[in-house]
């Protein structure tokens, strides 16, 4: 299907009627949505009710987040004028404080989906902040990671539902933001497989209502 759309695009470039280009754009967008839906459904089916085959290894969180931030900027800077800022204690970098033993593939998928979510739901010209901290709980090392963006808020009722399959908030449907309602459900399952926890908090921006600061808080243990 994807190849057929690309072939049609080449044909359309020879046609002066702009309607054809617009129709093909809609067709490609719908194909991408359906493909993502099927892919995520298959992932969920595989993950649900199974014992994960984790491969813990030392992951440099700063390097991983910097690479994902670069991809984020390439996608969203021109489209919505969004920027990314990292917030962490630089003294911990020298002591390898942000090296976490965990499954790198799962962690990368979690962060990539959360950044995609932040991009989709941020208002134009806003900043996305990624904050890192490394506390010790009951003698065990953990990573606290928060991803904050500014957009239209999430109601307290929806905060409890946002990680459920196919749930899409009222504001999302009202504003016709594309999505499958599966991305955050996948994130939650992956986080649980890494023995972590995740939650979301939405607070009205004091200076620019109705904008809100939306923060996804992620806590992951060292699996070494």
XYZ file of N, CA and C in Angstrom:
672
model
N 0.830 -1.204 0.000
C 0.000 0.000 0.000
C 0.868 1.260 0.000
N 1.901 1.246 0.854
C 2.794 2.399 0.929
C 3.459 2.653 -0.418
N 3.890 1.579 -1.069
C 4.539 1.716 -2.368
C 3.565 2.260 -3.406
N 2.311 1.802 -3.325
C 1.300 2.279 -4.272
C 1.068 3.782 -4.109
N 1.052 4.255 -2.865
C 0.868 5.686 -2.613
C 2.037 6.479 -3.186
N 3.257 5.959 -3.002
C 4.424 6.657 -3.538
C 4.375 6.731 -5.061
N 3.921 5.649 -5.700
C 3.803 5.650 -7.164
C 2.757 6.661 -7.619
N 1.641 6.726 -6.886
C 0.601 7.696 -7.221
C 1.109 9.126 -7.052
N 1.950 9.341 -6.037
C 2.501 10.678 -5.833
C 3.339 11.125 -7.021
N 4.112 10.197 -7.571
C 4.940 10.542 -8.721
C 4.081 10.906 -9.925
N 2.951 10.202 -10.053
C 2.036 10.498 -11.160
C 1.367 11.853 -10.950
N 0.988 12.118 -9.678
C 0.269 13.353 -9.365
C 1.131 14.586 -9.620
N 2.452 14.458 -9.447
C 3.325 15.614 -9.672
C 3.235 16.125 -11.103
N 2.742 15.278 -11.991
C 2.587 15.687 -13.386
C 1.213 16.299 -13.643
N 0.365 16.310 -12.613
C -0.995 16.829 -12.756
C -1.084 18.188 -12.063
N -1.655 19.151 -12.717
C -1.703 20.514 -12.178
C -2.827 20.716 -11.167
N -3.769 19.786 -11.079
C -4.901 19.947 -10.168
C -4.439 19.696 -8.726
N -4.464 20.708 -7.847
C -3.973 20.540 -6.468
C -4.833 19.610 -5.629
N -6.047 19.333 -6.077
C -6.919 18.448 -5.302
C -6.327 17.052 -5.192
N -5.684 16.583 -6.259
C -5.125 15.237 -6.242
C -4.043 15.105 -5.170
N -3.219 16.122 -5.047
C -2.162 16.098 -4.040
C -2.761 16.081 -2.635
N -3.832 16.854 -2.433
C -4.490 16.887 -1.118
C -5.132 15.542 -0.797
N -5.792 14.932 -1.781
C -6.424 13.633 -1.555
C -5.388 12.562 -1.221
N -4.251 12.618 -1.916
C -3.198 11.646 -1.637
C -2.615 11.847 -0.240
N -2.526 13.106 0.187
C -2.047 13.387 1.537
C -2.964 12.787 2.589
N -4.271 12.912 2.365
C -5.252 12.320 3.288
C -5.133 10.804 3.288
N -4.984 10.217 2.088
C -4.858 8.764 1.968
C -3.619 8.265 2.705
N -2.503 8.974 2.538
C -1.264 8.562 3.202
C -1.389 8.693 4.717
N -2.024 9.762 5.185
C -2.212 9.950 6.626
C -3.050 8.828 7.223
N -4.111 8.443 6.526
C -4.973 7.370 7.019
C -4.248 6.030 7.001
N -3.441 5.812 5.944
C -2.674 4.562 5.886
C -1.706 4.491 7.050
N -1.011 5.578 7.333
C -0.066 5.600 8.451
C -0.772 5.345 9.775
N -1.967 5.920 9.931
C -2.725 5.718 11.170
C -3.116 4.255 11.339
N -3.616 3.637 10.253
C -4.019 2.231 10.318
C -2.812 1.325 10.561
N -1.687 1.640 9.918
C -0.476 0.839 10.100
C -0.005 0.908 11.550
N -0.016 2.112 12.119
C 0.397 2.285 13.514
C -0.547 1.552 14.454
N -1.839 1.606 14.165
C -2.831 0.913 14.989
C -2.563 -0.585 15.004
N -2.373 -1.181 13.833
C -2.130 -2.620 13.740
C -0.823 -2.989 14.436
N 0.218 -2.197 14.203
C 1.520 -2.466 14.824
C 1.427 -2.423 16.345
N 0.732 -1.416 16.876
C 0.607 -1.292 18.326
C -0.272 -2.380 18.923
N -1.316 -2.765 18.201
C -2.162 -3.864 18.673
C -1.366 -5.159 18.779
N -0.525 -5.420 17.787
C 0.306 -6.626 17.816
C 1.305 -6.570 18.969
N 1.862 -5.404 19.217
C 2.789 -5.250 20.340
C 2.088 -5.508 21.669
N 0.892 -4.919 21.823
C 0.140 -5.109 23.061
C -0.218 -6.569 23.273
N -0.654 -7.215 22.209
C -1.027 -8.628 22.303
C 0.165 -9.469 22.740
N 1.332 -9.117 22.246
C 2.541 -9.866 22.595
C 2.961 -9.615 24.036
N 2.785 -8.374 24.504
C 3.263 -8.001 25.834
C 2.314 -8.408 26.953
N 1.009 -8.360 26.687
C 0.030 -8.615 27.740
C 0.061 -10.079 28.166
N 0.134 -10.285 29.459
C 0.056 -11.630 29.996
C 1.287 -12.474 29.752
N 2.424 -11.859 29.422
C 3.647 -12.622 29.187
C 4.729 -12.160 30.154
N 5.663 -13.049 30.411
C 6.828 -12.676 31.200
C 7.875 -12.104 30.256
N 8.263 -10.859 30.454
C 9.175 -10.228 29.506
C 10.564 -10.853 29.531
N 11.154 -10.943 28.367
C 12.525 -11.433 28.246
C 13.461 -10.227 28.278
N 13.739 -9.750 29.487
C 14.530 -8.535 29.638
C 16.013 -8.825 29.450
N 16.698 -7.851 28.879
C 18.147 -7.939 28.703
C 18.795 -6.698 29.335
N 18.877 -6.681 30.667
C 19.454 -5.503 31.320
C 20.916 -5.288 30.922
N 21.231 -4.048 30.625
C 22.599 -3.664 30.315
C 22.776 -2.207 30.726
N 24.000 -1.768 30.951
C 24.211 -0.368 31.348
C 23.807 0.587 30.220
N 22.872 1.475 30.514
C 22.384 2.440 29.526
C 22.753 3.850 29.986
N 23.392 4.589 29.112
C 23.695 5.992 29.389
C 22.461 6.819 29.044
N 21.737 7.226 30.077
C 20.472 7.931 29.854
C 20.673 9.271 29.158
N 21.741 9.971 29.500
C 21.976 11.274 28.876
C 22.153 11.111 27.372
N 22.961 10.138 26.964
C 23.193 9.910 25.533
C 21.908 9.501 24.825
N 21.125 8.613 25.455
C 19.883 8.165 24.833
C 18.906 9.323 24.667
N 18.763 10.132 25.707
C 17.807 11.240 25.651
C 18.268 12.307 24.667
N 19.565 12.562 24.605
C 20.071 13.541 23.639
C 19.770 13.105 22.208
N 19.943 11.815 21.920
C 19.645 11.311 20.580
C 18.157 11.428 20.264
N 17.301 11.087 21.227
C 15.860 11.193 21.017
C 15.422 12.652 20.916
N 16.070 13.528 21.663
C 15.746 14.955 21.593
C 16.074 15.525 20.217
N 17.173 15.046 19.630
C 17.532 15.494 18.291
C 16.473 15.080 17.280
N 15.990 13.845 17.392
C 14.916 13.383 16.507
C 13.650 14.202 16.727
N 13.356 14.514 17.985
C 12.182 15.320 18.317
C 12.277 16.686 17.654
N 13.445 17.314 17.770
C 13.640 18.648 17.198
C 13.478 18.624 15.685
N 14.035 17.606 15.048
C 13.924 17.496 13.593
C 12.466 17.389 13.157
N 11.651 16.732 13.975
C 10.241 16.538 13.607
C 9.380 17.751 13.929
N 9.601 18.383 15.090
C 8.644 19.358 15.600
C 9.092 20.809 15.530
N 10.365 21.076 15.328
C 10.821 22.465 15.343
C 10.181 23.275 14.223
N 10.189 22.727 13.028
C 9.611 23.461 11.905
C 8.088 23.413 11.932
N 7.542 22.266 12.331
C 6.089 22.094 12.297
C 5.368 22.922 13.358
N 5.929 22.960 14.591
C 5.244 23.655 15.685
C 6.162 24.579 16.481
N 7.383 24.758 16.020
C 8.349 25.627 16.702
C 8.549 25.195 18.156
N 8.702 23.879 18.359
C 8.927 23.346 19.697
C 10.421 23.150 19.938
N 10.830 23.304 21.187
C 12.220 23.070 21.567
C 12.262 22.124 22.764
N 13.438 21.538 22.993
C 13.627 20.605 24.102
C 14.725 21.120 25.022
N 14.479 21.041 26.316
C 15.492 21.398 27.305
C 15.674 20.234 28.269
N 16.930 19.925 28.598
C 17.221 18.895 29.588
C 17.602 19.545 30.907
N 17.137 18.968 32.000
C 17.373 19.510 33.340
C 17.901 18.376 34.221
N 19.187 18.445 34.599
C 19.765 17.408 35.450
C 21.000 17.960 36.155
N 21.418 17.275 37.195
C 22.599 17.659 37.963
C 23.839 17.183 37.207
N 24.584 18.122 36.632
C 25.734 17.749 35.800
C 26.829 17.047 36.600
N 26.866 17.255 37.916
C 27.894 16.591 38.725
C 27.692 15.080 38.771
N 26.455 14.631 38.530
C 26.181 13.195 38.532
C 26.668 12.516 37.258
N 26.874 13.285 36.208
C 27.331 12.705 34.944
C 28.742 12.157 35.100
N 29.623 12.938 35.734
C 31.015 12.518 35.903
C 31.136 11.249 36.740
N 30.190 11.052 37.669
C 30.233 9.868 38.531
C 29.359 8.739 38.000
N 28.992 8.831 36.720
C 28.135 7.816 36.083
C 26.785 7.683 36.786
N 26.317 8.790 37.330
C 25.051 8.754 38.057
C 23.843 8.495 37.193
N 23.968 8.720 35.888
C 22.835 8.490 34.996
C 23.056 7.283 34.091
N 23.848 6.324 34.587
C 23.958 5.022 33.945
C 22.977 4.096 34.654
N 22.044 3.535 33.921
C 20.999 2.684 34.502
C 21.045 1.307 33.854
N 21.088 0.269 34.679
C 21.014 -1.096 34.161
C 19.554 -1.437 33.900
N 19.195 -1.525 32.637
C 17.804 -1.803 32.265
C 17.771 -2.338 30.839
N 16.586 -2.654 30.353
C 16.443 -3.126 28.973
C 16.407 -1.916 28.045
N 17.454 -1.751 27.248
C 17.595 -0.554 26.431
C 16.507 -0.388 25.388
N 16.105 -1.487 24.754
C 15.066 -1.401 23.728
C 13.742 -0.934 24.291
N 13.367 -1.480 25.452
C 12.106 -1.081 26.081
C 12.154 0.375 26.523
N 13.271 0.778 27.131
C 13.388 2.157 27.602
C 13.342 3.139 26.439
N 14.012 2.819 25.355
C 13.996 3.697 24.181
C 12.576 3.856 23.643
N 11.820 2.751 23.598
C 10.431 2.809 23.122
C 9.572 3.675 24.034
N 9.777 3.562 25.343
C 9.019 4.362 26.311
C 9.268 5.851 26.095
N 10.536 6.225 26.039
C 10.881 7.643 25.913
C 10.464 8.203 24.561
N 10.608 7.400 23.516
C 10.221 7.855 22.182
C 8.725 8.138 22.120
N 7.926 7.269 22.718
C 6.475 7.456 22.709
C 6.071 8.658 23.559
N 6.706 8.849 24.709
C 6.379 9.989 25.563
C 6.750 11.310 24.896
N 7.862 11.335 24.172
C 8.238 12.554 23.457
C 7.312 12.812 22.273
N 6.901 11.747 21.588
C 5.926 11.905 20.507
C 4.630 12.476 21.061
N 4.201 11.965 22.210
C 2.989 12.456 22.860
C 3.133 13.934 23.224
N 4.303 14.309 23.761
C 4.546 15.711 24.127
C 4.500 16.611 22.902
N 5.047 16.137 21.785
C 5.020 16.930 20.564
C 3.611 17.136 20.037
N 2.827 16.073 20.025
C 1.460 16.163 19.489
C 0.581 17.089 20.312
N 0.776 17.090 21.634
C -0.153 17.802 22.502
C 0.392 19.124 23.037
N 1.564 19.540 22.564
C 2.085 20.859 22.932
C 1.476 21.926 22.041
N 1.275 23.100 22.611
C 0.859 24.237 21.808
C 2.068 24.804 21.063
N 1.805 25.495 19.974
C 2.866 26.039 19.124
C 3.782 26.969 19.930
N 5.096 26.823 19.696
C 6.068 27.719 20.302
C 6.444 27.405 21.735
N 6.015 26.260 22.247
C 6.287 25.919 23.642
C 7.579 25.102 23.773
N 7.982 24.883 24.999
C 9.197 24.124 25.297
C 8.844 22.837 26.025
N 9.485 21.751 25.639
C 9.352 20.472 26.323
C 10.586 20.294 27.203
N 10.368 19.981 28.468
C 11.472 19.826 29.417
C 11.573 18.377 29.871
N 12.792 17.846 29.824
C 13.069 16.494 30.309
C 13.939 16.623 31.552
N 13.420 16.194 32.680
C 14.138 16.340 33.951
C 14.554 14.971 34.480
N 15.813 14.882 34.921
C 16.363 13.632 35.435
C 16.843 13.806 36.869
N 16.606 12.772 37.677
C 17.116 12.764 39.043
C 17.438 11.318 39.396
N 18.368 11.135 40.326
C 18.739 9.769 40.703
C 18.747 9.622 42.220
N 17.598 9.395 42.821
C 17.538 9.185 44.270
C 17.855 7.727 44.625
N 18.034 7.485 45.902
C 18.208 6.119 46.400
C 17.035 5.797 47.310
N 16.364 4.691 47.015
C 15.200 4.292 47.812
C 15.462 2.929 48.439
N 15.412 2.881 49.749
C 15.601 1.629 50.474
C 16.892 0.943 50.026
N 17.928 1.753 49.826
C 19.227 1.207 49.464
C 19.392 0.861 48.004
N 18.348 1.077 47.188
C 18.426 0.730 45.767
C 18.368 1.996 44.918
N 19.148 2.000 43.855
C 19.179 3.154 42.965
C 17.970 3.160 42.034
N 17.444 4.339 41.828
C 16.332 4.538 40.900
C 16.633 5.749 40.025
N 15.955 5.812 38.907
C 15.964 7.008 38.072
C 14.562 7.596 38.071
N 14.457 8.869 38.397
C 13.210 9.611 38.218
C 13.345 10.461 36.966
N 12.424 10.304 36.055
C 12.461 11.050 34.799
C 11.095 11.674 34.562
N 11.085 12.972 34.300
C 9.835 13.684 34.030
C 9.905 14.337 32.661
N 8.819 14.239 31.915
C 8.703 14.930 30.632
C 7.533 15.895 30.743
N 7.834 17.203 30.611
C 6.828 18.249 30.804
C 6.591 19.004 29.504
N 5.327 19.232 29.197
C 4.985 20.066 28.040
C 3.797 20.952 28.404
N 3.576 21.981 27.602
C 2.464 22.905 27.829
C 1.444 22.758 26.710
N 0.221 22.441 27.111
C -0.864 22.273 26.156
C -2.185 22.386 26.893
N -3.256 21.924 26.254
C -4.552 21.919 26.925
C -4.573 20.777 27.929
N -5.077 21.056 29.122
C -4.920 20.149 30.249
C -5.713 18.861 30.172
N -5.411 18.003 31.139
C -6.088 16.720 31.311
C -6.900 16.812 32.596
N -8.156 16.425 32.557
C -8.988 16.480 33.757
C -8.526 15.417 34.757
N -8.797 15.629 36.056
C -8.419 14.618 37.056
C -9.009 13.243 36.748
N -10.220 13.226 36.197
C -10.838 11.944 35.853
C -10.057 11.239 34.748
N -9.583 12.022 33.771
C -8.857 11.427 32.652
C -7.446 11.003 33.030
N -6.883 11.608 34.078
C -5.550 11.210 34.522
C -5.521 9.732 34.892
N -6.633 9.208 35.397
C -6.705 7.795 35.777
C -6.990 6.890 34.583
N -7.438 7.470 33.479
C -7.842 6.663 32.320
C -6.864 6.731 31.157
N -5.932 7.665 31.206
C -5.134 7.992 30.033
C -4.258 6.834 29.555
N -3.946 5.887 30.461
C -3.100 4.756 30.080
C -3.911 3.533 29.649
N -5.234 3.679 29.562
C -6.062 2.561 29.122
C -6.106 2.489 27.599
N -6.246 1.276 27.087
C -6.291 1.083 25.634
C -7.460 1.838 25.013
N -7.186 2.509 23.919
C -8.156 3.222 23.084
C -8.767 4.448 23.755
N -8.288 4.799 24.957
C -8.854 5.999 25.587
C -8.262 7.247 24.955
N -9.132 8.154 24.561
C -8.706 9.451 24.041
C -9.566 10.509 24.716
N -8.930 11.513 25.293
C -9.640 12.529 26.058
C -10.561 13.378 25.206
N -11.496 14.053 25.882
C -12.463 14.893 25.182
C -11.773 16.001 24.398
N -10.758 16.621 25.011
C -10.049 17.695 24.325
C -9.338 17.221 23.076
N -8.860 15.975 23.101
C -8.158 15.409 21.947
C -9.113 15.229 20.782
N -10.277 14.663 21.058
C -11.245 14.435 19.987
C -11.834 15.747 19.495
N -12.051 16.699 20.404
C -12.593 17.997 19.993
C -11.653 18.719 19.038
N -10.349 18.578 19.277
C -9.365 19.292 18.465
C -8.826 18.440 17.320
N -9.381 17.249 17.144
C -9.043 16.366 16.016
C -7.545 16.076 15.936
N -6.920 15.812 17.081
C -5.507 15.433 17.095
C -5.412 13.958 16.729
N -4.632 13.607 15.705
C -4.581 12.216 15.257
C -3.917 11.304 16.281
N -4.332 10.045 16.298
C -3.740 9.073 17.204
C -4.598 7.829 17.267
N -4.046 6.766 17.885
C -4.759 5.491 17.956
C -5.290 5.187 19.351
N -4.831 5.923 20.369
C -5.242 5.616 21.732
C -4.534 4.408 22.312
N -3.409 3.997 21.703
C -2.683 2.820 22.178
C -1.273 3.142 22.670
N -0.740 4.297 22.282
C 0.650 4.608 22.607
C 0.945 4.593 24.091
N 0.113 5.254 24.891
C 0.361 5.320 26.329
C 0.048 3.998 27.025
N -0.864 3.214 26.456
C -1.112 1.873 26.998
C 0.136 1.009 26.840
N 0.792 1.127 25.688
C 2.051 0.416 25.465
C 3.122 0.884 26.444
N 3.193 2.193 26.645
C 4.179 2.753 27.572
C 4.006 2.156 28.963
N 2.772 2.113 29.441
C 2.514 1.613 30.797
C 2.940 0.153 30.941
N 2.628 -0.669 29.943
C 3.009 -2.082 30.012
C 4.528 -2.232 30.013
N 5.201 -1.470 29.151
C 6.663 -1.544 29.095
C 7.288 -1.087 30.409
N 6.738 -0.027 30.999
C 7.248 0.460 32.287
C 7.076 -0.608 33.366
N 5.926 -1.245 33.397
C 5.682 -2.289 34.389
C 6.614 -3.473 34.180
N 6.916 -3.804 32.921
C 7.857 -4.886 32.646
C 9.258 -4.553 33.163
N 9.569 -3.263 33.223
C 10.862 -2.835 33.764
C 10.793 -2.606 35.272
N 9.667 -3.046 35.898
C 9.448 -2.935 37.347
C 9.407 -1.477 37.806
N 8.929 -0.607 36.910
C 8.834 0.807 37.229
C 7.397 1.262 37.405
N 7.231 2.567 37.506
C 5.893 3.152 37.641
C 5.830 4.428 36.818
N 4.610 4.795 36.420
C 4.413 6.013 35.635
C 3.075 6.643 36.005
N 3.042 7.954 35.997
C 1.808 8.688 36.263
C 1.841 10.014 35.535
N 0.724 10.714 35.560
C 0.636 12.005 34.882
C -0.063 13.011 35.786
N 0.394 14.259 35.726
C -0.209 15.356 36.488
C -0.416 16.526 35.541
N -1.594 17.136 35.611
C -1.912 18.294 34.772
C -2.262 19.472 35.673
N -1.530 20.592 35.498
C -1.743 21.781 36.324
C -1.954 22.991 35.422
N -2.990 23.760 35.692
C -3.269 24.948 34.884
C -2.103 25.932 34.976
N -1.686 26.441 33.820
C -0.602 27.423 33.774
C -1.084 28.720 34.433
N -0.372 29.222 35.455
C -0.861 30.406 36.181
C -0.913 31.669 35.329
N -0.058 31.746 34.303
C 0.015 32.966 33.493
C -0.752 32.876 32.180
N -0.982 31.641 31.691
C -1.598 31.492 30.374
C -2.728 30.466 30.374
N -3.737 30.626 31.245
C -4.884 29.718 31.138
C -5.577 29.942 29.797
N -6.148 28.898 29.137
C -6.356 27.551 29.666
C -5.199 26.578 29.436
N -4.004 27.062 29.082
C -2.874 26.149 28.947
C -2.544 25.505 30.295
N -2.025 24.281 30.225
C -1.653 23.563 31.439
C -0.262 22.968 31.270
N 0.417 22.792 32.400
C 1.676 22.047 32.393
C 1.332 20.586 32.618
N 1.660 19.758 31.642
C 1.359 18.329 31.704
C 2.669 17.595 31.935
N 2.736 16.837 33.021
C 3.981 16.173 33.405
C 3.768 14.673 33.526
N 4.532 13.919 32.747
C 4.569 12.468 32.894
C 5.769 12.127 33.775
N 5.505 11.479 34.906
C 6.544 11.127 35.875
C 6.834 9.634 35.806
N 8.078 9.328 35.513
C 8.508 7.947 35.317
C 9.562 7.603 36.364
N 9.409 6.459 37.020
C 10.393 5.985 37.991
C 10.821 4.575 37.598
N 12.127 4.384 37.409
C 12.650 3.083 36.987
C 13.776 2.646 37.915
N 13.764 1.374 38.336
C 14.844 0.872 39.185
C 16.021 0.376 38.354
N 17.168 0.300 38.992
C 18.332 -0.333 38.381
C 18.146 -1.847 38.489
N 18.218 -2.542 37.365
C 17.942 -3.980 37.342
C 19.196 -4.831 37.491
N 20.316 -4.195 37.808
C 21.563 -4.956 37.960
C 21.498 -5.845 39.202
